[in-house]
mmCIF file of C-alpha atoms in Angstrom:
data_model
loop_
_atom_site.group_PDB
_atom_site.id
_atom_site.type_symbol
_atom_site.label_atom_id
_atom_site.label_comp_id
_atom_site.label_asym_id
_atom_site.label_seq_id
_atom_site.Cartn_x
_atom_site.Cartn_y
_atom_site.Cartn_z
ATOM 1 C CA UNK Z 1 -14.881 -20.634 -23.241
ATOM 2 C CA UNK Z 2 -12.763 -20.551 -20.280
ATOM 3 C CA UNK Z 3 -13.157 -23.723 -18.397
ATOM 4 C CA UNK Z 4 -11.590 -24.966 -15.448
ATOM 5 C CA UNK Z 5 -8.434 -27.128 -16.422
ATOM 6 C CA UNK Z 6 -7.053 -27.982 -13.000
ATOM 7 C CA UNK Z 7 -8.036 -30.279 -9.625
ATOM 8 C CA UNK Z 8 -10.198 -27.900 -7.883
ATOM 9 C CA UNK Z 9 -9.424 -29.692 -4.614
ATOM 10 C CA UNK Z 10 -5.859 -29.555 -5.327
ATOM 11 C CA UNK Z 11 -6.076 -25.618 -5.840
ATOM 12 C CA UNK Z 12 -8.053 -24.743 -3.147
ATOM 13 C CA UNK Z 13 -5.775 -26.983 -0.608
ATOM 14 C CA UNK Z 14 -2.461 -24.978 -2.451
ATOM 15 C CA UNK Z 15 -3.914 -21.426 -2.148
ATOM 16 C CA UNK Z 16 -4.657 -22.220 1.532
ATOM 17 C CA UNK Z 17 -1.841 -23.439 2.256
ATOM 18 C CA UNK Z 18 -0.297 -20.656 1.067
ATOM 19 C CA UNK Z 19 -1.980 -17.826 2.857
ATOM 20 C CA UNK Z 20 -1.664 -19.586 6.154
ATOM 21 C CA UNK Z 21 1.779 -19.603 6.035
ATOM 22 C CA UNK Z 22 2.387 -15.717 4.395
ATOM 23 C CA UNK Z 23 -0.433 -13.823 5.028
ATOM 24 C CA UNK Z 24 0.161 -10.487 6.731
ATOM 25 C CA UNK Z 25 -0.755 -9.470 9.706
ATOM 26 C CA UNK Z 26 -3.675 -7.118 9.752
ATOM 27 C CA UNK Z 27 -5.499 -5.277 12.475
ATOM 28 C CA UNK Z 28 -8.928 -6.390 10.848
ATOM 29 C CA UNK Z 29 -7.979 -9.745 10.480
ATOM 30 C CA UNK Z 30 -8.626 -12.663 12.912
ATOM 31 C CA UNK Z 31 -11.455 -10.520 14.719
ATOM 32 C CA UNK Z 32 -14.460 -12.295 16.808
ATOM 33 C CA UNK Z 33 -16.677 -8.994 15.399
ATOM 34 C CA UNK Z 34 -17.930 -7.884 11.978
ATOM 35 C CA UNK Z 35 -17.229 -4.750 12.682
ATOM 36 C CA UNK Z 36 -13.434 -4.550 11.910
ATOM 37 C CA UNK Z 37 -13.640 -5.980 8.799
ATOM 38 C CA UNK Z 38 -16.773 -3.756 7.974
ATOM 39 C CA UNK Z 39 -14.911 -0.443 8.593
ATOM 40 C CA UNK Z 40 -11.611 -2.189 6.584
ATOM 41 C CA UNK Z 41 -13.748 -2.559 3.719
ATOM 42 C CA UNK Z 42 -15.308 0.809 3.350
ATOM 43 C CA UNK Z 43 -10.956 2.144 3.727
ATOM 44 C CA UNK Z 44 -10.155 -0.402 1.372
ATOM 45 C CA UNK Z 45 -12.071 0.247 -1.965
ATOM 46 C CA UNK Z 46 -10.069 2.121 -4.507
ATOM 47 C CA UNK Z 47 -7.184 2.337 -1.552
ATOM 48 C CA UNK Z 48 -4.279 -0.171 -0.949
ATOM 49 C CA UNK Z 49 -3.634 -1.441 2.366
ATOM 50 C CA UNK Z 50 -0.601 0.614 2.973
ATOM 51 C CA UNK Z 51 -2.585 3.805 2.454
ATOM 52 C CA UNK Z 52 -5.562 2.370 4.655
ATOM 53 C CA UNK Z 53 -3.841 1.109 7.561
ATOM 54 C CA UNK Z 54 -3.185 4.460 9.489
ATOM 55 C CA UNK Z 55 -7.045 5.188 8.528
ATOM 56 C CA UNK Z 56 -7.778 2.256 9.939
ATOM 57 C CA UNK Z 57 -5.852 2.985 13.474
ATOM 58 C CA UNK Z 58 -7.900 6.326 13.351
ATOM 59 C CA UNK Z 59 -11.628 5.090 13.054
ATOM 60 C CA UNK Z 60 -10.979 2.222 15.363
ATOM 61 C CA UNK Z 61 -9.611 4.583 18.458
ATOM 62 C CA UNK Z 62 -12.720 7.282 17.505
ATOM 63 C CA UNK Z 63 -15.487 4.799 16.725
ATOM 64 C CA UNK Z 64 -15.108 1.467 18.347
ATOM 65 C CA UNK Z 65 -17.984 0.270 17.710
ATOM 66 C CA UNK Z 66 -21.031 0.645 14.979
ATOM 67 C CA UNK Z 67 -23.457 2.563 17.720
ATOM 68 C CA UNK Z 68 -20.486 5.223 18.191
ATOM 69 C CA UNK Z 69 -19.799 5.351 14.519
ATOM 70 C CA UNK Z 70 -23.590 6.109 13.777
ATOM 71 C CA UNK Z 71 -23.723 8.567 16.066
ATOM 72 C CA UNK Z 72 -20.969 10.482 14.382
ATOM 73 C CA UNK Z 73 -21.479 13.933 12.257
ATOM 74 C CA UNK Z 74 -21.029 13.578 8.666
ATOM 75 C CA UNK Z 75 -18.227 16.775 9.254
ATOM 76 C CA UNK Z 76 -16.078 14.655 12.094
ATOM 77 C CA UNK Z 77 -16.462 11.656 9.600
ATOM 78 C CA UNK Z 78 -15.028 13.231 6.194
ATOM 79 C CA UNK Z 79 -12.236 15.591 8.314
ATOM 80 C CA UNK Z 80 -10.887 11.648 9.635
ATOM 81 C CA UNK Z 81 -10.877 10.587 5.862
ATOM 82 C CA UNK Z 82 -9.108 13.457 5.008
ATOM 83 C CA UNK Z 83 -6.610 12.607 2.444
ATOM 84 C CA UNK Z 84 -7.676 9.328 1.435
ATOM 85 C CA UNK Z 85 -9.906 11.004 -1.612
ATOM 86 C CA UNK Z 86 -13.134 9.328 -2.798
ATOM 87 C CA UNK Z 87 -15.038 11.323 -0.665
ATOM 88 C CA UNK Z 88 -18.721 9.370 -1.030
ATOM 89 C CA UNK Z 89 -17.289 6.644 0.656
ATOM 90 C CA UNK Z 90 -16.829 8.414 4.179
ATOM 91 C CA UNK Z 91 -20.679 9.672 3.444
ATOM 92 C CA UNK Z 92 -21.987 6.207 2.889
ATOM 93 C CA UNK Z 93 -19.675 5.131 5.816
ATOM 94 C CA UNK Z 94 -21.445 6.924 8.279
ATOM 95 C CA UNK Z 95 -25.589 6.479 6.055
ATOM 96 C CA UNK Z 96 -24.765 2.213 6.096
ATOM 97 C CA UNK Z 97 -23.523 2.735 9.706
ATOM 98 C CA UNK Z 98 -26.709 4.946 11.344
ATOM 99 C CA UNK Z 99 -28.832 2.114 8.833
ATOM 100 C CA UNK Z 100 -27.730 -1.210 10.930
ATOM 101 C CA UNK Z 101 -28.250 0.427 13.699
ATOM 102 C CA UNK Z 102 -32.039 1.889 12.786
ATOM 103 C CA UNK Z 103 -33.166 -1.241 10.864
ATOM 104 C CA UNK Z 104 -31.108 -4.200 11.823
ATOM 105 C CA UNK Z 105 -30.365 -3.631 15.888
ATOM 106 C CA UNK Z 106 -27.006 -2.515 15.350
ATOM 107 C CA UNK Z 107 -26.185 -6.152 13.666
ATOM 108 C CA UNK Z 108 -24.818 -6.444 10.416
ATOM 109 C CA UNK Z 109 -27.527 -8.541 7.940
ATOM 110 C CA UNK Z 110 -26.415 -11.791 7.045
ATOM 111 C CA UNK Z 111 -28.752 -11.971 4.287
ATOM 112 C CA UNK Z 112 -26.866 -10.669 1.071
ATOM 113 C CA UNK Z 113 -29.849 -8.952 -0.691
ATOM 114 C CA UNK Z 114 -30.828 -7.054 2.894
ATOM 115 C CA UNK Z 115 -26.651 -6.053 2.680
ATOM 116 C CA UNK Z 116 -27.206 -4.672 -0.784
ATOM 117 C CA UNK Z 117 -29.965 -2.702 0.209
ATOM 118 C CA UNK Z 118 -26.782 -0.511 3.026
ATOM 119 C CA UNK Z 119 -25.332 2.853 1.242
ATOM 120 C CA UNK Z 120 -22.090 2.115 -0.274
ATOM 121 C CA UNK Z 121 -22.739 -1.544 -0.430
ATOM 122 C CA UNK Z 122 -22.210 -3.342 -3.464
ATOM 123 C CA UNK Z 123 -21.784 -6.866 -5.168
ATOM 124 C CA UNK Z 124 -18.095 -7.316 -4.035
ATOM 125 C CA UNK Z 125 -18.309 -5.577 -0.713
ATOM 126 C CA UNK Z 126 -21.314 -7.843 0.439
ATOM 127 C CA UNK Z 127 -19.728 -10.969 -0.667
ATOM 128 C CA UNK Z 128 -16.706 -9.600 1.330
ATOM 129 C CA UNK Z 129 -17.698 -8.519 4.692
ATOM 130 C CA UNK Z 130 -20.332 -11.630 4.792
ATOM 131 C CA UNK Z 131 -17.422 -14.288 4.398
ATOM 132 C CA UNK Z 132 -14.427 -12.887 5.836
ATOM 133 C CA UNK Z 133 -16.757 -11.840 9.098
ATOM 134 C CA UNK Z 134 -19.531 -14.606 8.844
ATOM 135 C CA UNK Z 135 -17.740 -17.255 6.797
ATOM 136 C CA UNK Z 136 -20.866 -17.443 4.177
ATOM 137 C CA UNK Z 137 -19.761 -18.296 1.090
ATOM 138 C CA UNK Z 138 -20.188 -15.573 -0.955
ATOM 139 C CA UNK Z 139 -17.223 -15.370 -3.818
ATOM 140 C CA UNK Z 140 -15.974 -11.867 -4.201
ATOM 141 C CA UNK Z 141 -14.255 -10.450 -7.235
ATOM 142 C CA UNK Z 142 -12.036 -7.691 -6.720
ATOM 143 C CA UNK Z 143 -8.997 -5.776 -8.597
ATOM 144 C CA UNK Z 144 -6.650 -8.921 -7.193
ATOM 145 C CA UNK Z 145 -8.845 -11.549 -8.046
ATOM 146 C CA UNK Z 146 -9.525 -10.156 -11.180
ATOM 147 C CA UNK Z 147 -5.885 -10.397 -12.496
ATOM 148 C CA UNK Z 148 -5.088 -13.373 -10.612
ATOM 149 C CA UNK Z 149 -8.811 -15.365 -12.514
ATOM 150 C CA UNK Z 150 -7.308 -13.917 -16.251
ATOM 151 C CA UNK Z 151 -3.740 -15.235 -15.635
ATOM 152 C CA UNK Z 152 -4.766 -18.701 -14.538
ATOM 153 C CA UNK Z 153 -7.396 -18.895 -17.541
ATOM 154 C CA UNK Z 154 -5.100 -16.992 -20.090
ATOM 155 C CA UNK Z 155 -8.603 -14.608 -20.125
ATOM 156 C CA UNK Z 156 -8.661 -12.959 -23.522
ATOM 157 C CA UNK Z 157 -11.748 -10.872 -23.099
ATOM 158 C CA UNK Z 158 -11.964 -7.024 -21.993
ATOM 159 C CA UNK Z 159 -12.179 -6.895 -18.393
ATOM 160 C CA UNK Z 160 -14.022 -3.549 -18.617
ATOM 161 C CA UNK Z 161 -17.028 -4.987 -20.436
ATOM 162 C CA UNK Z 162 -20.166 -5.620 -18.233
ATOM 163 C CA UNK Z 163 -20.203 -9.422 -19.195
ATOM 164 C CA UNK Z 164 -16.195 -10.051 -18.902
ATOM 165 C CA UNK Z 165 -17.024 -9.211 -15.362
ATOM 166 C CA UNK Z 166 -20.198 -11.246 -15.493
ATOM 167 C CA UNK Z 167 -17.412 -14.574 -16.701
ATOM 168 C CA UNK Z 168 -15.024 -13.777 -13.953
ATOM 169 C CA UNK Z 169 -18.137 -13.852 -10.797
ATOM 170 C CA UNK Z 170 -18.839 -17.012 -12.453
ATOM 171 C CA UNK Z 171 -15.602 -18.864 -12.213
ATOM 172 C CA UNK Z 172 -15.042 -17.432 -8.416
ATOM 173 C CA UNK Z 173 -18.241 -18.271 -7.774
ATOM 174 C CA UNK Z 174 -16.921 -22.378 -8.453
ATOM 175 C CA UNK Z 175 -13.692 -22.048 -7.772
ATOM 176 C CA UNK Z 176 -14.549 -20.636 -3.547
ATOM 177 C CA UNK Z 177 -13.911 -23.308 -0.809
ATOM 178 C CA UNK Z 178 -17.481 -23.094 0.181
ATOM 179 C CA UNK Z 179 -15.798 -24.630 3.943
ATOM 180 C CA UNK Z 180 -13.606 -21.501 4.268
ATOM 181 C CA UNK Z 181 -15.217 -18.992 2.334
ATOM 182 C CA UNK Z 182 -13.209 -16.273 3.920
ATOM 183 C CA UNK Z 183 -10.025 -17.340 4.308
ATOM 184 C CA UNK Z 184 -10.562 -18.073 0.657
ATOM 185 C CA UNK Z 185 -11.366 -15.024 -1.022
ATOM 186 C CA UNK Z 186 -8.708 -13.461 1.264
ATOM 187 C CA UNK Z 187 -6.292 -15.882 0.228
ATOM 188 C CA UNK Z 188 -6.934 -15.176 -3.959
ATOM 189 C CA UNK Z 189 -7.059 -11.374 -2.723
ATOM 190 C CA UNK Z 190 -3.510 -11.911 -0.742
ATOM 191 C CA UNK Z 191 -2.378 -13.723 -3.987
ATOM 192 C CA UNK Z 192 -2.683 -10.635 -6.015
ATOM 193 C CA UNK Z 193 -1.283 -8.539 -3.589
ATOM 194 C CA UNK Z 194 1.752 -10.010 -2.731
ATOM 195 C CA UNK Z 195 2.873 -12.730 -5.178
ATOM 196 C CA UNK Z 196 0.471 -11.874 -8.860
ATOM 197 C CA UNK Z 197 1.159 -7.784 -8.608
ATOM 198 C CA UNK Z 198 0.265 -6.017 -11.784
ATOM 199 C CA UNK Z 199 4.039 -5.548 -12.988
ATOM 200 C CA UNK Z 200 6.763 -8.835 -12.212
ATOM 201 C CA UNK Z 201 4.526 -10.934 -10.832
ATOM 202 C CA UNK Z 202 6.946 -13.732 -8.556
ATOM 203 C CA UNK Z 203 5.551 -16.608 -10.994
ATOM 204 C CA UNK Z 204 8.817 -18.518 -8.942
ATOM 205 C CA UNK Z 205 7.121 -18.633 -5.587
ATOM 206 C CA UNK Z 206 3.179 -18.774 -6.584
ATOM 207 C CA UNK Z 207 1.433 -21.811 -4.993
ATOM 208 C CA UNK Z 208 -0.916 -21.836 -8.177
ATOM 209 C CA UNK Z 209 1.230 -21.584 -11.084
ATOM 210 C CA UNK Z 210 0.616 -25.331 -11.800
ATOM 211 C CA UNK Z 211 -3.314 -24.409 -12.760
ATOM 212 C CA UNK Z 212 -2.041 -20.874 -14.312
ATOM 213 C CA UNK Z 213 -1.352 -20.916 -18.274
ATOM 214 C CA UNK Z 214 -0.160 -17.312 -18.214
ATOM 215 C CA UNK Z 215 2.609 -18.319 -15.927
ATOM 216 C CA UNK Z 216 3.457 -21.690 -17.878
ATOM 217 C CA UNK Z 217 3.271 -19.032 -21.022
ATOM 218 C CA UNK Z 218 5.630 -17.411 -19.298
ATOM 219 C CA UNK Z 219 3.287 -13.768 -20.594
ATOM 220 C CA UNK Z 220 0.665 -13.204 -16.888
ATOM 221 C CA UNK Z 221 2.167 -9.523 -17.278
ATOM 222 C CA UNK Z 222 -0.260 -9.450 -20.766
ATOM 223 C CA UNK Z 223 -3.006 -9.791 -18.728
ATOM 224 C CA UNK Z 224 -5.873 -8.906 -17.439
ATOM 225 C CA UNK Z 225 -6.672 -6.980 -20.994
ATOM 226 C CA UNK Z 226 -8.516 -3.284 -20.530
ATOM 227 C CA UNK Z 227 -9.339 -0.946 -22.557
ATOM 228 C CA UNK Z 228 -8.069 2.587 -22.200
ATOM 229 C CA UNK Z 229 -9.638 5.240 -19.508
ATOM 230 C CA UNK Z 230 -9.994 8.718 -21.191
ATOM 231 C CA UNK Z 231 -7.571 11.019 -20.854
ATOM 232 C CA UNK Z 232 -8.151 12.828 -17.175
ATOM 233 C CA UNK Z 233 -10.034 16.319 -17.549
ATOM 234 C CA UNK Z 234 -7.665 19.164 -17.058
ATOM 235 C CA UNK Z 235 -9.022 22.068 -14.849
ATOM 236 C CA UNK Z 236 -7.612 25.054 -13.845
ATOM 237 C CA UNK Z 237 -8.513 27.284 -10.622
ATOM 238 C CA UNK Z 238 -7.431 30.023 -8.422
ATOM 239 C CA UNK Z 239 -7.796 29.180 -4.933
ATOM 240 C CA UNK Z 240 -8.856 32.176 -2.810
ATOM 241 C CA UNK Z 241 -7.427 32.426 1.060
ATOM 242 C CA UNK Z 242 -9.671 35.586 1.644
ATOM 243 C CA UNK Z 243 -7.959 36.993 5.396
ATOM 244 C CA UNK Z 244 -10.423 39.117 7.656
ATOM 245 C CA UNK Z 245 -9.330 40.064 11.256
ATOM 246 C CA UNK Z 246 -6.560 36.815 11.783
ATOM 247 C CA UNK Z 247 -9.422 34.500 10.176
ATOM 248 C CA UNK Z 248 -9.794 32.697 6.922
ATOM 249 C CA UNK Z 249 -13.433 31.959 4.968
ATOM 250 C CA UNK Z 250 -14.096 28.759 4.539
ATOM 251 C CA UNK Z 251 -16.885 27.219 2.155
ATOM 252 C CA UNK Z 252 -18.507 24.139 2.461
ATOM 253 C CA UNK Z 253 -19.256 22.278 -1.278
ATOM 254 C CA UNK Z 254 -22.695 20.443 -2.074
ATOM 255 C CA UNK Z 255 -23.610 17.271 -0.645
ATOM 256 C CA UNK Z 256 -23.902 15.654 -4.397
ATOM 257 C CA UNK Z 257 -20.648 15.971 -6.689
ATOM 258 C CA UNK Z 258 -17.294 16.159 -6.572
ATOM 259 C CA UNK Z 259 -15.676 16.420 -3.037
ATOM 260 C CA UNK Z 260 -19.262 16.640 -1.445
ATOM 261 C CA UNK Z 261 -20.064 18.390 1.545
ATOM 262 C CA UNK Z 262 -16.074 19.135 2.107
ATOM 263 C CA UNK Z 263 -14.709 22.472 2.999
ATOM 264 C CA UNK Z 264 -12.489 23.901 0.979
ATOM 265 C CA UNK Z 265 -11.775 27.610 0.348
ATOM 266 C CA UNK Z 266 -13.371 29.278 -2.535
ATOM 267 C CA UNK Z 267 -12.579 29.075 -6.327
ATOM 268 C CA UNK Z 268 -12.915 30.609 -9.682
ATOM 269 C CA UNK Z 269 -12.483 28.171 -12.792
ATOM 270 C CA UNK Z 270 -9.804 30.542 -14.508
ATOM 271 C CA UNK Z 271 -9.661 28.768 -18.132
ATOM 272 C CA UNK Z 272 -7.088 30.557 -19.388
ATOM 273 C CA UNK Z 273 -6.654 33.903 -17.778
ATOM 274 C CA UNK Z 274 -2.966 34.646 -16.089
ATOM 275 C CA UNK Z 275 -2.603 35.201 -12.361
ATOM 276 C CA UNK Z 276 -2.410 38.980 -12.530
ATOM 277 C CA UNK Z 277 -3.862 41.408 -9.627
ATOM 278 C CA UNK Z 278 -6.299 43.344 -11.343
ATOM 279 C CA UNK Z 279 -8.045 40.331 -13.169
ATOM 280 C CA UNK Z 280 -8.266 38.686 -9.657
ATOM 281 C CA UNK Z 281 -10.257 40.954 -8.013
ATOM 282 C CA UNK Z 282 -12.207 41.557 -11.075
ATOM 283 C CA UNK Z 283 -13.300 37.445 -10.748
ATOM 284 C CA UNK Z 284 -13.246 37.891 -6.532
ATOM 285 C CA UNK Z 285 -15.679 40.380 -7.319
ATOM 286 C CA UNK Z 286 -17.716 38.742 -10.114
ATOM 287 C CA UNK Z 287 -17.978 35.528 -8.316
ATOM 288 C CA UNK Z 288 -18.543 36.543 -4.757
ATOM 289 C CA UNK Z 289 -19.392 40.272 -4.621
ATOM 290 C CA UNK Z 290 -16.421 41.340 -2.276
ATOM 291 C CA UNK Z 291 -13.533 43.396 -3.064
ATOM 292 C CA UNK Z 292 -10.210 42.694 -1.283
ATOM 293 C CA UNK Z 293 -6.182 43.362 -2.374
ATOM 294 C CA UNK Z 294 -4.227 40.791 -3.367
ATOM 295 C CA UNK Z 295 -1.547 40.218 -0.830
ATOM 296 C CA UNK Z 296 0.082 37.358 -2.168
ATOM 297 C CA UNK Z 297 0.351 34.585 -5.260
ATOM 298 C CA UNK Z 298 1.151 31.078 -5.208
ATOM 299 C CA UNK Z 299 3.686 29.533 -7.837
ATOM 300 C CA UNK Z 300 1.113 27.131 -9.524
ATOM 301 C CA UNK Z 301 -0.306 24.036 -7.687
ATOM 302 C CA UNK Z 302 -1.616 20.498 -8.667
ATOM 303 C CA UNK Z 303 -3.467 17.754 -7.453
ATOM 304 C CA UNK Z 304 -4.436 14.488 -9.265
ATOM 305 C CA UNK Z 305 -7.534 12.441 -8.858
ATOM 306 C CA UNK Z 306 -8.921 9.331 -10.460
ATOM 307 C CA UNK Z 307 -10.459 11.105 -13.609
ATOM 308 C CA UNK Z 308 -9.331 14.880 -13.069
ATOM 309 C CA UNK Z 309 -6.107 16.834 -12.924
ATOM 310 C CA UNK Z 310 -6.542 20.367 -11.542
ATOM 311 C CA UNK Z 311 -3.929 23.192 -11.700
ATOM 312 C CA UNK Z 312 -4.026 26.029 -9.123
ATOM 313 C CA UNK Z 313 -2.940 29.420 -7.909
ATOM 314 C CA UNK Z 314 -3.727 30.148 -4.008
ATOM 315 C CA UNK Z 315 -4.399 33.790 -4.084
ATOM 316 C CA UNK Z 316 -4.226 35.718 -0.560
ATOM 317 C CA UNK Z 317 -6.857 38.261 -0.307
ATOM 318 C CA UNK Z 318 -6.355 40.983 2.191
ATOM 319 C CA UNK Z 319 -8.235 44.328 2.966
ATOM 320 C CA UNK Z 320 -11.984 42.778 2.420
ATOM 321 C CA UNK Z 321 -15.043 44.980 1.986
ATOM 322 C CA UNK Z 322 -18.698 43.942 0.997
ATOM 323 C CA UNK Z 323 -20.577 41.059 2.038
ATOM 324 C CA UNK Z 324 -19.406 37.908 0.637
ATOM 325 C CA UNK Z 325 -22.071 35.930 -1.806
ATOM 326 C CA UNK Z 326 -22.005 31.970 -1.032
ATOM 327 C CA UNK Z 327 -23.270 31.408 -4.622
ATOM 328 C CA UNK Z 328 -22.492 27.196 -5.012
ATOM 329 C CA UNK Z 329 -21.571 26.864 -1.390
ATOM 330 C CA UNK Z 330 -24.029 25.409 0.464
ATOM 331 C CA UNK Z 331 -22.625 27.070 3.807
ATOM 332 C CA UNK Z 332 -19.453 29.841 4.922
ATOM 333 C CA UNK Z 333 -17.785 30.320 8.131
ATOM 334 C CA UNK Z 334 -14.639 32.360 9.268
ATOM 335 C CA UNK Z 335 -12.295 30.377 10.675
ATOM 336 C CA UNK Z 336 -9.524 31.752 13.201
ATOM 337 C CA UNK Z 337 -6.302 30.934 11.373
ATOM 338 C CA UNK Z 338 -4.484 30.013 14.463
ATOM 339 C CA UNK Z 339 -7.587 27.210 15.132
ATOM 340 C CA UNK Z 340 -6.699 26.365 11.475
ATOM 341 C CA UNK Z 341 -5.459 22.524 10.533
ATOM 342 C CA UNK Z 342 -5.175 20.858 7.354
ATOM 343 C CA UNK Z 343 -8.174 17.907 8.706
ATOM 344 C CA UNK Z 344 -10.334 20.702 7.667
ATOM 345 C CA UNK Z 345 -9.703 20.672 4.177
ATOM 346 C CA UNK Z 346 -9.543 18.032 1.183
ATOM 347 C CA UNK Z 347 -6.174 17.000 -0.145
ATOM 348 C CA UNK Z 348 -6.219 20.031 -3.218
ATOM 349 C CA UNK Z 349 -6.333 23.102 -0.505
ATOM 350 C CA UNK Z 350 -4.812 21.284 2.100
ATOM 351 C CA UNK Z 351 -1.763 22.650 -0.070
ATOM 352 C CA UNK Z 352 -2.978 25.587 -0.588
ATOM 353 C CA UNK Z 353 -2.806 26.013 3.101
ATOM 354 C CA UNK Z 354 0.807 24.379 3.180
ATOM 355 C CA UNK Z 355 1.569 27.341 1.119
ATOM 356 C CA UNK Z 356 -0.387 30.062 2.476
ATOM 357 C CA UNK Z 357 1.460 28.859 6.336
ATOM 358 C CA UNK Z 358 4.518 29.880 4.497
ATOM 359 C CA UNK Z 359 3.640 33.585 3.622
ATOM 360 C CA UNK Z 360 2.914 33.954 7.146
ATOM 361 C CA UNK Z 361 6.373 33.087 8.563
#
């Protein structure tokens, strides 16, 4: 049973403290409007701040507002996120944007089971935006707040099982100033960030390592305790720049799945054949009913997501006859290689391109 062992006045009045004194300076931060911390909050899940930040710049300068953001197309919205990977996030960006605006008047609901009900809204990001932007007080339980909660309590449960999780909204839940929600939840998030990082955490300089037994234990890198992830899936593609009159053919992926509704240039899963000349127009052909000579081979290629590692040869086709077959695509277009830039293409074939630039040089 992990119960609280400490003043709860005392360690909400510390943490404050704290984060008033080092908190960093973020655009989002300190705004009159919802909407900064909104868009912040769509950059910021599964991304660090670091890696957001530029993001950040960009949306704010395109979209200043919610009605401007709505009235974006989904293909302006992903090439901006370009690079930043989880790709369903820019989609639900743009669905929970056009949604305040068509059923709440361009305001953000205040009500946390009408922000639930947004695309890409969930139990942390509600409790987020609605305390940091409306001060309601709304705990929120995020990857910082996770392993700062399981080094004060010494937590000894998996953090990856449903009711661990369950626990941890609990103990936020009592533990939130409910006077400054936001600067709260900030401040634990802050805390994790800067001071309780996942390897050396500065136990010397934490405001709260009077309530924490992992730091008196001198052992808060033991926690928080997860079981393993499976091993990432290994897949492994050839990456066709097909070349027709100065242009290249771009495909555009399903709106469901990996990488949805990106562009990308087309692919054959090659399990485990070798990049040879004559087997890859024998798979250009299979796959997309066009015949073409291969001008040119890549040295092999990688990119690494969350749960997938894919290995890849770029493959310039030259010399194409027959009509190409979209097959999985859900849409083609030639595109003019010197109108060509890398915004157009997800993070895998924006190498691919990197490469291909060089075989034209």
């Amino acid at each position: 049973m992990n119960t609280i062992h400490f003043h709860i006045s005392k360690f909400r009045s510390a943490l404050l403290d704290w984060f008033r004194q080092n908190k960093r300076l973020l655009p989002w931060r300190g705004q009159s409007h919802w909407y900064p911390v909104f868009l912040s909050e769509f950059l910021l899940q599964q991304t660090q701040v670091k890696q957001a930040l530029p993001y950040y710049h960009n949306f704010i300068r395109a979209f200043p507002d919610i009605h401007l953001l709505a009235a974006a197309s989904e293909e302006e919205i992903l090439a901006r996120w370009t690079g930043l990977g989880y790709y369903a996030r820019a989609r639900n960006l743009l669905k929970a944007a056009k949604d305040i605006v068509d059923r709440f008047n361009g305001n953000f609901p205040q009500n946390y089971y009408d922000a639930l009900t947004l695309p890409g809204i969930g139990p942390y990001t509600a409790a987020a935006i609605l305390s940091i932007a409306f001060n309601l007080p709304h705990a929120v339980v995020d990857g910082n707040v996770t392993r700062v909660l399981t080094r004060l309590f010494r937590f000894e449960q998996d953090i990856r099982i449903p009711s661990t999780r369950k626990t941890l909204e609990q103990l936020s839940e009592q533990l939130l100033d409910p006077a400054q929600p936001g600067d709260f939840n900030e401040a634990m998030m802050e805390l994790g960030a800067l001071l309780c990082k996942p390897r050396q955490p500065d136990c010397d300089h934490c405001p709260l390592l009077f309530a924490c037994k992992a730091g008196k234990s001198e052992n808060p890198g033991n926690y928080p305790i997860r079981s393993k992830l499976p091993e990432k899936r290994r897949l492994h593609h050839f990456v066709y720049l097909i070349e027709k009159e100065n242009r290249l053919l771009l495909v555009r992926r399903p709106q469901n799945g990996l990488l949805g509704g990106m562009w990308e240039f087309p692919v054959s899963e090659n399990g485990h054949y070798k990049p040879e000349h004559t087997i890859l127009g024998e798979l250009l052909h299979k796959e997309y009913g066009i015949h073409g000579r291969v001008r040119d081979i890549s040295p092999q290629l990688q990119h690494v997501y969350s749960h997938l590692h894919l290995r890849f040869h770029a493959v310039v086709i030259a010399d194409v006859k027959g009509r190409f077959k979209k097959g999985f695509y859900r849409d083609y277009v030639w595109k003019a290689v010197n109108e060509m830039s890398g915004r157009f293409l997800h993070s895998a074939h924006h190498k691919a391109w990197e490469w291909y630039k060089t075989t034209k040089s």
